[in-house]
GROMACS .gro file of C-alpha atoms in nm:
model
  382
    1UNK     CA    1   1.095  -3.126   1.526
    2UNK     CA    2   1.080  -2.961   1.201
    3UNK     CA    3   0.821  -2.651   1.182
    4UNK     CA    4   0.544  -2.604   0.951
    5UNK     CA    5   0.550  -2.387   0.681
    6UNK     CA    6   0.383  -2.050   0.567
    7UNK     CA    7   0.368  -1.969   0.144
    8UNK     CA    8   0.395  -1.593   0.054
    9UNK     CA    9   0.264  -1.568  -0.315
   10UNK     CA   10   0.348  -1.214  -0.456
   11UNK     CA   11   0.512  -1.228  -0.814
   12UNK     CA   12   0.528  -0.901  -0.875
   13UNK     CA   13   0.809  -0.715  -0.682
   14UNK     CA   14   0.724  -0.339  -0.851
   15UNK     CA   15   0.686  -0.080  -0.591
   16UNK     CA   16   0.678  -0.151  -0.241
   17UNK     CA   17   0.538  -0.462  -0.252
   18UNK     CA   18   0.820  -0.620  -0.057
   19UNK     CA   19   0.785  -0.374   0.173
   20UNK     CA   20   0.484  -0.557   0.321
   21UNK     CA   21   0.592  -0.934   0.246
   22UNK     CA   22   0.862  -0.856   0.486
   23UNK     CA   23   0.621  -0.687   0.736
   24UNK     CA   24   0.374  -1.036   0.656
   25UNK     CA   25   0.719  -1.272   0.665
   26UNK     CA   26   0.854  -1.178   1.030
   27UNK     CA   27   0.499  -1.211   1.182
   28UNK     CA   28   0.497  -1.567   0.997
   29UNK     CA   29   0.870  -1.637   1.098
   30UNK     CA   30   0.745  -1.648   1.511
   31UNK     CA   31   0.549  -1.951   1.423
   32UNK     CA   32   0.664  -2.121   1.096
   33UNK     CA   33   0.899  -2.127   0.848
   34UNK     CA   34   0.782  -1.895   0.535
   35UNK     CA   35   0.852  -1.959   0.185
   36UNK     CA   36   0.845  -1.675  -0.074
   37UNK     CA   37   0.698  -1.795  -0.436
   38UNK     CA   38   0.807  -1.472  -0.660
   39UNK     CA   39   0.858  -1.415  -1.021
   40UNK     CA   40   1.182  -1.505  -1.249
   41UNK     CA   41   1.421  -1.239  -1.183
   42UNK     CA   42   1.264  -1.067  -0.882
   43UNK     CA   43   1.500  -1.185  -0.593
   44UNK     CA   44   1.763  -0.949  -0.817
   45UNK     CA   45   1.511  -0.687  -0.847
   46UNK     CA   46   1.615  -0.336  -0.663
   47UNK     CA   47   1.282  -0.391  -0.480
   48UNK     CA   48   1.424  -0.708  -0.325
   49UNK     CA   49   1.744  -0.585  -0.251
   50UNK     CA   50   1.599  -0.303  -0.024
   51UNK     CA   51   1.347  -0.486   0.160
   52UNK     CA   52   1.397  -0.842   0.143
   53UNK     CA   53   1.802  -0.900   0.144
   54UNK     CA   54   1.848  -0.932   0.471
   55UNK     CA   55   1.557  -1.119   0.571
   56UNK     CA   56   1.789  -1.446   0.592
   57UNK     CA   57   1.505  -1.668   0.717
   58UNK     CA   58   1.260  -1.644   0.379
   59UNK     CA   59   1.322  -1.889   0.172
   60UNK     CA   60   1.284  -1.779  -0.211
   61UNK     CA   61   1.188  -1.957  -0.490
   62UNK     CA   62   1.109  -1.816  -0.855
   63UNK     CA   63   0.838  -2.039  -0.963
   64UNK     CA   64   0.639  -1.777  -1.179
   65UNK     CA   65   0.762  -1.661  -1.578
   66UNK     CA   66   0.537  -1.370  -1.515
   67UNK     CA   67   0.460  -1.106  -1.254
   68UNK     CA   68   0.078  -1.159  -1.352
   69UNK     CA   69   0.034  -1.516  -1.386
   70UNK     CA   70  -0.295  -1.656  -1.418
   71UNK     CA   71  -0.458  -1.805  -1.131
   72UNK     CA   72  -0.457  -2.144  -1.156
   73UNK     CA   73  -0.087  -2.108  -1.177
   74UNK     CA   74  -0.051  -1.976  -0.857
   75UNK     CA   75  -0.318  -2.217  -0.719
   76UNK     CA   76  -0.068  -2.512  -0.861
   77UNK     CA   77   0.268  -2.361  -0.696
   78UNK     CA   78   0.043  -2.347  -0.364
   79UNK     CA   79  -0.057  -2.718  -0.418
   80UNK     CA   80   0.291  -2.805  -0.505
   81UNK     CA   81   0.438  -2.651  -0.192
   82UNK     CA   82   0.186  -2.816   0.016
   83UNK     CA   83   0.269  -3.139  -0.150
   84UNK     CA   84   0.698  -3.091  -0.057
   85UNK     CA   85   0.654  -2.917   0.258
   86UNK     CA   86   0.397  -2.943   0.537
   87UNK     CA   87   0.223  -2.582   0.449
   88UNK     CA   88   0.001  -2.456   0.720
   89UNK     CA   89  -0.073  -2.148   0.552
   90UNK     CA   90  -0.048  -2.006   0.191
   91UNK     CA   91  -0.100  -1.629   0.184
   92UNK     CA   92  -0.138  -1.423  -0.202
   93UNK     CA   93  -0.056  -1.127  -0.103
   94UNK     CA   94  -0.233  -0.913  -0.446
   95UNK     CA   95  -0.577  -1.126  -0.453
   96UNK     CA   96  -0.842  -0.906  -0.599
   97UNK     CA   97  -0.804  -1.066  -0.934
   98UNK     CA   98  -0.705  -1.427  -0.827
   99UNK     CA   99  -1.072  -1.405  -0.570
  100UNK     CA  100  -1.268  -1.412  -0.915
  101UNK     CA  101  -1.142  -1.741  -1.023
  102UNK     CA  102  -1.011  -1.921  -0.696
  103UNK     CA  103  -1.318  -2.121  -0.548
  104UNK     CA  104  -1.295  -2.327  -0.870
  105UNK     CA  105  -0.934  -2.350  -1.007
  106UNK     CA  106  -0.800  -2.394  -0.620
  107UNK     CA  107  -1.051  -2.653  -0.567
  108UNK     CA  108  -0.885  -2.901  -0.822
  109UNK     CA  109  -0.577  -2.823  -0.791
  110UNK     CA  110  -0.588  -2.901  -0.375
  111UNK     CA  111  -0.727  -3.225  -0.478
  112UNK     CA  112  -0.593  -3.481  -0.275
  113UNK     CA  113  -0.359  -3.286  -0.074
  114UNK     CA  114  -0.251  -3.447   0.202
  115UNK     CA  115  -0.344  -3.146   0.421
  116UNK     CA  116  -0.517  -2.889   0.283
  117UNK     CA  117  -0.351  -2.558   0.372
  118UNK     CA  118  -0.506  -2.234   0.549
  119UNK     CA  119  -0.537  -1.971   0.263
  120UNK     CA  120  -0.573  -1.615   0.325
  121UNK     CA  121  -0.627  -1.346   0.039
  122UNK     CA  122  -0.522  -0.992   0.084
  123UNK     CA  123  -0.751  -0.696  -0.123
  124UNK     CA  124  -0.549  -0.425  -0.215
  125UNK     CA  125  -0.869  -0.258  -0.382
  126UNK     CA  126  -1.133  -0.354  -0.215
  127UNK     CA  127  -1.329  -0.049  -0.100
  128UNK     CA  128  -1.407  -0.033   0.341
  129UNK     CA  129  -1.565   0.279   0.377
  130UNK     CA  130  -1.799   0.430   0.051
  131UNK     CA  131  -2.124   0.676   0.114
  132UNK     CA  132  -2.443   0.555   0.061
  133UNK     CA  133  -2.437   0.699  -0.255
  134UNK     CA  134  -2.163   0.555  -0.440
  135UNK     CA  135  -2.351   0.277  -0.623
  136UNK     CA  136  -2.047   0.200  -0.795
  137UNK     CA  137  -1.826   0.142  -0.471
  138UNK     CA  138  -2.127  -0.070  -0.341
  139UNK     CA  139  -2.124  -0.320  -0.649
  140UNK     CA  140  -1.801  -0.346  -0.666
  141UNK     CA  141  -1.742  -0.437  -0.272
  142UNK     CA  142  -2.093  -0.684  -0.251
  143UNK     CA  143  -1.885  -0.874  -0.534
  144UNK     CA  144  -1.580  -0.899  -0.390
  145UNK     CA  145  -1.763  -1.012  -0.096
  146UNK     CA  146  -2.014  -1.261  -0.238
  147UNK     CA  147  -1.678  -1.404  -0.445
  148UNK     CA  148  -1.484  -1.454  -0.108
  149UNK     CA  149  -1.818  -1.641   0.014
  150UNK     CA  150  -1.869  -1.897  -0.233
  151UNK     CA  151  -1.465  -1.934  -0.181
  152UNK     CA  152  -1.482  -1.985   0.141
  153UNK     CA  153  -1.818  -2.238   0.131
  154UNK     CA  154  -1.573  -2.443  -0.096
  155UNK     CA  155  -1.306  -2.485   0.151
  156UNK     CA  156  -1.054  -2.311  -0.078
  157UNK     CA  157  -1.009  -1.996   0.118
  158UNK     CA  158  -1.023  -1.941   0.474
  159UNK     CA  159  -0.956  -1.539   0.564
  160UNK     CA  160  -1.006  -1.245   0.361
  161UNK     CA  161  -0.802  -0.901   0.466
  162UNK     CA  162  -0.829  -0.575   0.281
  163UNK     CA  163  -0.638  -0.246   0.358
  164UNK     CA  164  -0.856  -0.003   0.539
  165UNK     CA  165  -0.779   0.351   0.658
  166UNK     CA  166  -0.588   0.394   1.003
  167UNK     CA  167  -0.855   0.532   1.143
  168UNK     CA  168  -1.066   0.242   1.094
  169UNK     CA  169  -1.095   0.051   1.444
  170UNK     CA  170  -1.370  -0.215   1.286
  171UNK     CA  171  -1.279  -0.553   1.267
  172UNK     CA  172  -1.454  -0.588   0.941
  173UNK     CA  173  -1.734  -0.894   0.843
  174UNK     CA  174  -1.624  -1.083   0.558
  175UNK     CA  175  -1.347  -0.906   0.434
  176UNK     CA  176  -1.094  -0.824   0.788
  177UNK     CA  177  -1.008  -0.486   0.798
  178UNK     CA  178  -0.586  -0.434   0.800
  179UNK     CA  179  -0.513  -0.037   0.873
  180UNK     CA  180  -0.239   0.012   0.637
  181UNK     CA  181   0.076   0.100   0.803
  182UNK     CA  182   0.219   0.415   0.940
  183UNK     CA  183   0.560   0.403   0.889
  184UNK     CA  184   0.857   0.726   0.827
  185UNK     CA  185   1.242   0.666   0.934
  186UNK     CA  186   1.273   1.012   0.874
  187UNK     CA  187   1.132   1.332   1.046
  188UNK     CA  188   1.042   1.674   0.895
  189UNK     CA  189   1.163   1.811   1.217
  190UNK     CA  190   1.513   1.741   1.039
  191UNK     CA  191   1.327   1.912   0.686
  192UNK     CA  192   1.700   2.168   0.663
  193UNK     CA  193   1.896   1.904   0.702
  194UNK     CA  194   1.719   1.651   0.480
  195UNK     CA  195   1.699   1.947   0.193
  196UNK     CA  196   2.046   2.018   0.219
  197UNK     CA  197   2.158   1.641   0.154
  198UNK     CA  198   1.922   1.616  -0.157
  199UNK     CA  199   2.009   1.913  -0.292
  200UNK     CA  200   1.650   2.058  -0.241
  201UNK     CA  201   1.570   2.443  -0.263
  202UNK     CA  202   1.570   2.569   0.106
  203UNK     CA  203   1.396   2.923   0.038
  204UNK     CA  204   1.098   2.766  -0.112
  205UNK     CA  205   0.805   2.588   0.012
  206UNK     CA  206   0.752   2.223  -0.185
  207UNK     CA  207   0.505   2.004  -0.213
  208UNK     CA  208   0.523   1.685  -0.322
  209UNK     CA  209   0.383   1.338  -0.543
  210UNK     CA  210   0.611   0.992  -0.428
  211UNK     CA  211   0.554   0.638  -0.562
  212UNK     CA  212   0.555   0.561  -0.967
  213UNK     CA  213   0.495   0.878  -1.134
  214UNK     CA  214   0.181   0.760  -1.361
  215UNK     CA  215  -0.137   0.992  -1.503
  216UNK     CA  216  -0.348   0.856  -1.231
  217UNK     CA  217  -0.137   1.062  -0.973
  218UNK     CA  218  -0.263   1.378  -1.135
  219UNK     CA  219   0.089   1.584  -1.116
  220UNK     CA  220  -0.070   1.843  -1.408
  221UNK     CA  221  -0.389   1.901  -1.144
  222UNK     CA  222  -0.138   1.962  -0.856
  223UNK     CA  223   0.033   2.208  -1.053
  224UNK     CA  224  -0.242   2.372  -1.180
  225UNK     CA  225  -0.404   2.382  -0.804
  226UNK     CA  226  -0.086   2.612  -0.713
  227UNK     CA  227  -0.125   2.859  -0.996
  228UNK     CA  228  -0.474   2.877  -0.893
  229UNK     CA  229  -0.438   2.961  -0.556
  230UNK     CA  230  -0.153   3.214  -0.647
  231UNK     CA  231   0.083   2.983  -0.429
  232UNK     CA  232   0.384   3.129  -0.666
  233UNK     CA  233   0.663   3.076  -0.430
  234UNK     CA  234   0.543   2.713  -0.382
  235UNK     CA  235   0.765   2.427  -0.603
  236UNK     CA  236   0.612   2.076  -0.712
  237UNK     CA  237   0.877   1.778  -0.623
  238UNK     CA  238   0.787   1.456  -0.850
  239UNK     CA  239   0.974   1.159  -0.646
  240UNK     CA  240   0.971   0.791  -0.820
  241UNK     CA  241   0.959   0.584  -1.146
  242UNK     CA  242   0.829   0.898  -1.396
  243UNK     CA  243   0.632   0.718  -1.659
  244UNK     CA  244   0.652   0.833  -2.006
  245UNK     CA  245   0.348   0.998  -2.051
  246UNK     CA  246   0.411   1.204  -1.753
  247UNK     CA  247   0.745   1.266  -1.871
  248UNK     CA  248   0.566   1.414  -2.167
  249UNK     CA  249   0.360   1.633  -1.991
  250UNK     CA  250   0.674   1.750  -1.778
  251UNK     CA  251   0.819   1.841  -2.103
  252UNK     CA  252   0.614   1.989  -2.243
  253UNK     CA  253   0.568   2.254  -1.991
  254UNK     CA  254   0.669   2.654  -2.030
  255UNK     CA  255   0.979   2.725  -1.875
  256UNK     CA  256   0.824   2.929  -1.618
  257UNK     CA  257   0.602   2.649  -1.517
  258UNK     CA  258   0.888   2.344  -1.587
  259UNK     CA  259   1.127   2.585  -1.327
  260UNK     CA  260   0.889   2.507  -1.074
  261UNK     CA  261   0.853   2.105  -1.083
  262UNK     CA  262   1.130   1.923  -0.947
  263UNK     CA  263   1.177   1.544  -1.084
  264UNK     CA  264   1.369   1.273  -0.905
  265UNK     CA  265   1.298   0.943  -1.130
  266UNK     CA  266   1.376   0.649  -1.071
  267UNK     CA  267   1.334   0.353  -0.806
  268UNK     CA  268   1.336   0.496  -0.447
  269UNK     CA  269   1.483   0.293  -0.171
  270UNK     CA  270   1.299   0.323   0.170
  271UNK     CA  271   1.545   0.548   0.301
  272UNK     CA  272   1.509   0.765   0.042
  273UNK     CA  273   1.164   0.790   0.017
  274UNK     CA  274   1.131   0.870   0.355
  275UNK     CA  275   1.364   1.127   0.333
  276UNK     CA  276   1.187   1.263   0.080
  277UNK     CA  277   0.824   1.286   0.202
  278UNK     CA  278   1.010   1.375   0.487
  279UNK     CA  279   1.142   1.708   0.322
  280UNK     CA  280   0.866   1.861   0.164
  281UNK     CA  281   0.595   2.080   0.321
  282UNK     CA  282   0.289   1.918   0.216
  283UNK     CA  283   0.200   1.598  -0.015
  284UNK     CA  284  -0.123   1.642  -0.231
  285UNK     CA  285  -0.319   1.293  -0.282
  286UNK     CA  286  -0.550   1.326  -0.581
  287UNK     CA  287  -0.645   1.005  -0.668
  288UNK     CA  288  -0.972   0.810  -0.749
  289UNK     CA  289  -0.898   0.511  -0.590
  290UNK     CA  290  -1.097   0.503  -0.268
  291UNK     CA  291  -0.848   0.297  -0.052
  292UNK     CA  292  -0.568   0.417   0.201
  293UNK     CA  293  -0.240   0.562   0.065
  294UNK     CA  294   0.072   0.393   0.177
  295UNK     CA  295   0.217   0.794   0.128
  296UNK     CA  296  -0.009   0.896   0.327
  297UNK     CA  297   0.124   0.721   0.630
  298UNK     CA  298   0.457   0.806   0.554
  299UNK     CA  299   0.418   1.159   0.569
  300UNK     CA  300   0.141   1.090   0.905
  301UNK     CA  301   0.437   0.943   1.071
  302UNK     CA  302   0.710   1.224   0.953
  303UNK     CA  303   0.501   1.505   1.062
  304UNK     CA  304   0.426   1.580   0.712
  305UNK     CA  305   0.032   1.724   0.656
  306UNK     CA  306  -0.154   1.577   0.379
  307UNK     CA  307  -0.371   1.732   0.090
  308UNK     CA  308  -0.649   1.478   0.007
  309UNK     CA  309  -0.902   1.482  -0.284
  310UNK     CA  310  -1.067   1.201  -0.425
  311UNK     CA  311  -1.126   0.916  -0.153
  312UNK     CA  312  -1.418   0.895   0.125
  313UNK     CA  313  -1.155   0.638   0.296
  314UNK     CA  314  -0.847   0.913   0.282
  315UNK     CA  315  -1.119   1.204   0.363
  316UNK     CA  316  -1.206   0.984   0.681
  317UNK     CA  317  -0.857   0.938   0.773
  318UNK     CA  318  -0.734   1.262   0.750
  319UNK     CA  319  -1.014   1.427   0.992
  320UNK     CA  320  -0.971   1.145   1.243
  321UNK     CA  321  -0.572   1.219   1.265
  322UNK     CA  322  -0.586   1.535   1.193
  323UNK     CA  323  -0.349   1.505   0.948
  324UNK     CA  324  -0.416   1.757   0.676
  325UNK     CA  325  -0.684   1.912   0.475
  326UNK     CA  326  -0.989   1.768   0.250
  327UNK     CA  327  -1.070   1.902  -0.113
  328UNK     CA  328  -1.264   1.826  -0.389
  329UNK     CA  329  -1.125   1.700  -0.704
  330UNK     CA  330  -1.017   2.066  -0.876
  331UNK     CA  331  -0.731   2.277  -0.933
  332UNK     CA  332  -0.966   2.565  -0.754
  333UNK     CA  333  -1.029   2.335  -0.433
  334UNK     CA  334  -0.717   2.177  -0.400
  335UNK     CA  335  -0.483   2.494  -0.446
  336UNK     CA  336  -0.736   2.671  -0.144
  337UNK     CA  337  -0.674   2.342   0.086
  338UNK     CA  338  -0.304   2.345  -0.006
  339UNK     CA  339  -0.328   2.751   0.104
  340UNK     CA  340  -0.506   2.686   0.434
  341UNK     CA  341  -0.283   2.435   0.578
  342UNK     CA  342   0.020   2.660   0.530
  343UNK     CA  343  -0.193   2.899   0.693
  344UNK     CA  344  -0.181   2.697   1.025
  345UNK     CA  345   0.113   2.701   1.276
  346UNK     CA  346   0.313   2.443   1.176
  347UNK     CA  347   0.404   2.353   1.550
  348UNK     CA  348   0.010   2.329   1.690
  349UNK     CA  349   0.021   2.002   1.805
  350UNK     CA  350  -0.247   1.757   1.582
  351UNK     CA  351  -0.497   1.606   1.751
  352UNK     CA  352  -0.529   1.288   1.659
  353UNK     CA  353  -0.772   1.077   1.774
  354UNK     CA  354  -0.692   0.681   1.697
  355UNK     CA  355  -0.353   0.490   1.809
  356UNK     CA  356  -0.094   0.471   1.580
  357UNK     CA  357  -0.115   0.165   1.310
  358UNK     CA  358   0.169  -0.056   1.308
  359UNK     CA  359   0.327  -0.294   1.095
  360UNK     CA  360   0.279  -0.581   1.341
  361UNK     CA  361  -0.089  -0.435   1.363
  362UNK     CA  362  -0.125  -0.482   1.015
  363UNK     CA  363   0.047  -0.834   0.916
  364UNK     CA  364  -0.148  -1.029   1.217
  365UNK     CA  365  -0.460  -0.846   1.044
  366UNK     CA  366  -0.366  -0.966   0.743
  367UNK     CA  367  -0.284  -1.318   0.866
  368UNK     CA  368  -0.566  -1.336   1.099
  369UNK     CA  369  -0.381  -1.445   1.392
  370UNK     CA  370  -0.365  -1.288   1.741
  371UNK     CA  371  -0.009  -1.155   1.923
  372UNK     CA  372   0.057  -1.534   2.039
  373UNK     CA  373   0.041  -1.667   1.656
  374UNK     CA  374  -0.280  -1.829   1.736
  375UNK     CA  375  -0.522  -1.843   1.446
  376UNK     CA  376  -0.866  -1.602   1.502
  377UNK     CA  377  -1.181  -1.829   1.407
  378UNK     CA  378  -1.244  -2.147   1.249
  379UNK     CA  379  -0.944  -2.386   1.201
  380UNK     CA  380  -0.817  -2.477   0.890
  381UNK     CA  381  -0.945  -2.774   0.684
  382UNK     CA  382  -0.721  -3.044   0.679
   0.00000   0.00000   0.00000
């Protein structure tokens, strides 16, 4: 007896996307086929080839021109799925701009399915934790959530997931909270060893900014933190795809200053990454965004502390685990954090106070189903 099927929608295969389609395809696999609808070109993408090449039970199929396509696009490649193949579940894996249009465009396109699949909408920006205060965190998440509502009153969408910090033990309301993943291959334990094989300055302490290298990570603010806090014999490592306008900045530096930053551009594989975060002495988060950093975990799980500024979420986290140290969004606060962790003994053990999240933890949060494959709640609409 042939198995149903589940429908991974992520076009775009940029950063580590993949990385958590795979984690979202092997929880699928226990129960179901799983189908991956991607963009032309991705399954040759580097992206794919590190995460997704030897995941020989996804089926892949290049249905979008676009790694943006509208949303009634990806509503019709669901619909056409579900009219080949006996689709349980359809998944989009980047929903927070297809939720604004998707109680109306889904709606016609599922008409006259013959079974109307169970869809489930990951947030990657929707906002778990914000102060009272943040009127502009509060707007933003009461839309979100009154968008999944009317969704989900139409019978178009079914569960709603958004990443939340790992120290986040709620099960969340409307929007299911998914504790985004710890998850390192490599230790700092093995930091000589690591710096040695990358070619890395042993005699120096580094810090360092992973992922694609764009404004938004704040590289000049890092730097500038160090000079303000006098941290001279302290190097900044810039790991990833270096956008041009960073590359600019980079350039434009004096050479006393450009001595001191250490680039490494281009696409990282997993190992490498790792192996990265896993070398350096502390990474500095500045960032806006008030959601979980998939960094973050990384360097949680290599025994890497973490310099946070700019997110009540990564603020939360980093107390809870004990993982770091909190600053304020300036070179003076950020350079003092950055000085009192390397103030501590390295070797104090942390004291962490919530169980590790997992990547199992995560995709059955994300999917909505329990450790048997079971779907939590309502059943789907058929």
């Amino acid at each position: 007896m042939s198995r149903s099927v589940t429908v991974i929608v992520e076009p775009d295969p940029s950063g580590h996307r993949y990385q958590a389609v795979a984690n979202v395809a092997a929880v699928a696999n226990e129960y179901d086929d799983v189908v991956l609808l991607t963009s032309t070109g991705a399954s040759t993408s580097e992206a794919f080839d590190v995460y997704l090449a030897e995941t020989t039970f996804l089926r892949v199929e290049e249905v979008f021109t676009e790694v943006y396509p509208p949303t009634r696009e990806m509503a019709a490649a669901v619909a056409a799925k579900a009219r080949e193949l006996d689709v349980s579940t359809a998944v989009v894996m980047d929903a927070d701009q297809s939720l604004k249009k998707w109680f109306y465009v889904a709606r016609s396109e599922f008409k006259g399915l013959p079974r109307k699949p169970r869809v489930v909408f990951m947030l990657t920006r929707y906002p778990a934790k914000l102060k009272l205060t943040d009127s502009f965190g509060w707007k933003f998440r009461i839309s979100k959530s009154a968008l999944a509502v009317v969704a989900m009153a139409t019978g178009t969408l079914h569960h709603v997931a958004g990443f939340s910090g790992r120290d986040d033990m709620t099960k969340g309301w409307i929007v299911k909270r998914a504790r985004d993943p710890e998850i390192c291959s490599a230790h700092s334990r093995d930091r000589a060893a690591i710096r040695a094989e990358l070619d890395l300055p042993q005699d120096r302490k580094i810090v360092g900014i992973f992922g694609q290298l764009t404004e938004r990570k704040n590289a000049p603010l890092v730097l500038d933190s160090l000079k303000a806090a006098g941290l001279d014999d302290v190097d900044l490592l810039l790991a990833g795809s270096v956008l041009p306008e960073v590359w600019e900045w980079i350039n434009q530096l004096p050479e006393a200053d450009r001595a001191r930053v250490i680039v490494h551009d281009g696409f990282l594989t997993n190992e490498l990454m790792d192996k990265l975060v896993a070398a350096v002495d502390a990474c500095p988060i500045a960032l806006t965004n008030n959601g979980p950093s998939g960094i973050m975990g990384k360097a949680s799980a290599a025994g890497v502390p973490v310099i946070t500024a700019g997110s009540e979420v990564r603020a939360r986290e980093l107390v809870a685990t004990d993982g770091g140290e909190v600053a304020e969004l300036t070179p003076e606060s950020i350079g003092a954090a950055i000085k009192r962790q390397f103030a501590k003994d390295p070797d104090a053990p942390r004291r962490n106070t919530v169980p590790p999240a997992t990547a199992d933890e995560f995709s059955r949060s994300l999917l909505g189903v329990d450790a048997h494959g079971k779907v939590l709640g309502r059943s789907p609409r058929r």
